[in-house]
Every structure is written in structure tokens, then in C-alpha cells.
XYZ file of C-alpha atoms in Angstrom:
139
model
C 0.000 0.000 0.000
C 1.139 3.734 -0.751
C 1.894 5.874 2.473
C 0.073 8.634 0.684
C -2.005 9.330 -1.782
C -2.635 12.926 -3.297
C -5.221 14.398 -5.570
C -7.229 17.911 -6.509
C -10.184 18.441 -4.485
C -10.596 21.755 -6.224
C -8.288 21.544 -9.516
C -5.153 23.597 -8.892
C -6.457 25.434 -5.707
C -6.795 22.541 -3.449
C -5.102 19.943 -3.008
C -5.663 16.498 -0.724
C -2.387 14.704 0.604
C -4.412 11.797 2.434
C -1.461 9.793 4.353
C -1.970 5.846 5.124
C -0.322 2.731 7.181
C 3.148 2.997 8.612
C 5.317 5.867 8.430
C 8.189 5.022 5.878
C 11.106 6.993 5.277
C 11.197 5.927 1.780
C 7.622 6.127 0.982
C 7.890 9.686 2.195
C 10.587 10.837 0.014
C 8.892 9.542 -2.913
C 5.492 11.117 -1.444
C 7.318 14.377 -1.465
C 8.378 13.997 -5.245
C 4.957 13.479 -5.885
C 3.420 15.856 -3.580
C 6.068 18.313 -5.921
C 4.599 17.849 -9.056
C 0.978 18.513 -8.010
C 2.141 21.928 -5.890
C 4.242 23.116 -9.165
C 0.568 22.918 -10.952
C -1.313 24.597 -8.295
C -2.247 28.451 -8.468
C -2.322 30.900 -5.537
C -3.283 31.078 -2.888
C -3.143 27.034 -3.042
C -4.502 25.530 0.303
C -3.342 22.264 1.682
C -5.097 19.647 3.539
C -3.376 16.553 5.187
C -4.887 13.987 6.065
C -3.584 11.843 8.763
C -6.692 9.644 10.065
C -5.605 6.532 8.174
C -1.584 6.578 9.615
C -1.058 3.445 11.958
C 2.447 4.375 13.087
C 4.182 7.702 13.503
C 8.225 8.607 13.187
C 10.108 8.325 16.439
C 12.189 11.655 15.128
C 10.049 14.464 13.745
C 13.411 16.138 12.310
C 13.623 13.679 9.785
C 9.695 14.268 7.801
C 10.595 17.897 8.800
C 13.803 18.108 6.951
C 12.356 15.729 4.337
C 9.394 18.129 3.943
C 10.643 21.399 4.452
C 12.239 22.411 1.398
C 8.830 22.220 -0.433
C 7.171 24.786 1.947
C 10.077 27.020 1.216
C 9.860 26.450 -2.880
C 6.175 26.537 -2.912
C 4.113 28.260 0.256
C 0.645 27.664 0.692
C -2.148 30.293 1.721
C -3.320 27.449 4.271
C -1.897 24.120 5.424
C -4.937 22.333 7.574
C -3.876 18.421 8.932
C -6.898 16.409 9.753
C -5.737 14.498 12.568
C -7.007 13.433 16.054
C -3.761 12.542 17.932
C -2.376 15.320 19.928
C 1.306 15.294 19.384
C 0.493 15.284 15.528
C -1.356 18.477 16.337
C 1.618 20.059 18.679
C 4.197 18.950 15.906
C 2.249 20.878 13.173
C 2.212 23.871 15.273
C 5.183 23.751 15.869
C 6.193 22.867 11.798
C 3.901 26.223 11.206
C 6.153 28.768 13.836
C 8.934 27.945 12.103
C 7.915 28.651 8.546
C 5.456 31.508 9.573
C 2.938 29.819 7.600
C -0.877 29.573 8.143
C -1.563 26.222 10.064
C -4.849 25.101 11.652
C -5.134 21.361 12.788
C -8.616 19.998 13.167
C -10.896 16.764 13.464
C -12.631 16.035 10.351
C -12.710 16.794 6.128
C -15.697 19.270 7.367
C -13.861 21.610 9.190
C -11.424 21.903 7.123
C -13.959 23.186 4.844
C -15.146 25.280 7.214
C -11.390 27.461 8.062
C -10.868 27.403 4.162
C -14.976 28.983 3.972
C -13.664 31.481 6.723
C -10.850 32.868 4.405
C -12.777 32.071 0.595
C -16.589 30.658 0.855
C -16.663 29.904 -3.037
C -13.904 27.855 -3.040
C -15.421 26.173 0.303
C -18.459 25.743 -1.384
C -16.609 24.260 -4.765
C -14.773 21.898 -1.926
C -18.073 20.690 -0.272
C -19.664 20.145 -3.884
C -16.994 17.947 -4.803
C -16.682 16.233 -1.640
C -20.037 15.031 -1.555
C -20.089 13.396 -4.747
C -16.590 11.880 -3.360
C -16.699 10.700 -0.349
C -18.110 10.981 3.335
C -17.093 12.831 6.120
């Protein structure tokens, strides 16, 4: 099985990395390649969403996905990164990951509030995202 799997939710603007299984150093390099080519298509302000409800096992170092990750926040910034995630050290690591770059962070519980903090900032694309979603897939 893939560690992650990435598509458009709304073409170009926003994009769905949704992360499975075990963490994998490898798998997450190649991720990142991947995760590359969709961000160099995007268009601003681009809006991220992670999803992190599938992952089994997390890394033991958070430096390594950081420095394995970093780079593409530098080359290609998004208006919003939101992690769906219910596991509290996931949520204090983010935060943490967003200080550092100064970028726009908000961890949350579900695909529906993520819709909601991307309606707070641009409702059309939030209501593109939700239209889309429900053809998709549940909640």
C-alpha cells in the first residue's frame, strides 16, 4: 500500500495529501516527489489539507519528515496548510512545523472543518470543496 495518496479536491487550488499505514522513510521521500509535481501545478493562494486519520504508526524523530518536507514549503508556500488528525502530538508537531515557517496552520478533526477554516478565508472555493466532496466521499 502507498503511504500517501494525493489528488485535486478543487483543480489547482486545493489539493488532498491523504497519508496511510506505517510511516516510511522511503515512501515519504517519494510522497514528497509526488506531492512536488501537483504543488508546481497549483495556483495561488493554493490551500493544503493533510490527512492523517488513516496513519497506523508515527516517526520516532520528527526532524527527519521535517527536513524531508521542508524544502517544499520554502519552494512553494501555501495560503493554508490544515492536517486532519485526532492525535495530539500530531497536532503540537504541526504547530510547531507552522512557527517555524510563519505559515498559516490550523489542525482539526474532520474533512468538514477543514472546509469550514478554508470557507472562513474564501466561501466559493469552500463551497466548490463541499460540492466535490459530496459526490466523493463521506465525512
Amino acid at each position: 500500500m502507498a503511504f500517501a495518496q494525493i489528488r485535486w479536491v478543487v483543480d489547482k487550488r486545493v489539493l488532498l495529501l491523504k497519508l496511510l499505514g506505517k510511516y516510511d522513510v522511503e515512501a515519504l521521500k517519494q510522497g514528497v516527489l509526488e506531492l512536488e509535481t501537483f504543488l508546481q501545478q497549483g495556483k495561488q493562494p493554493l490551500y493544503l489539507i493533510v490527512d492523517q486519520t488513516e496513519i497506523s504508526d508515527y516517526p520516532k524523530n520528527f526532524r527527519e519528515p521535517i527536513n524531508i518536507i521542508s524544502p517544499l514549503h520554502e519552494k512553494y508556500p501555501t495560503a493554508w496548510t490544515i492536517i486532519i488528525t485526532s492525535n495530539a502530538m500530531f497536532r503540537f508537531f504541526g504547530a510547531v512545523i507552522a512557527n517555524t515557517f510563519k505559515m498559516q496552520f490550523r489542525p482539526v478533526k474532520s474533512m468538514s472543518e477543514a472546509c469550514d477554516v478554508i470557507e472562513g478565508v474564501d466561501p466559493a472555493l469552500a463551497m466548490q470543496m463541499r460540492a466535490t466532496l459530496s459526490t466523493e466521499m463521506p465525512d
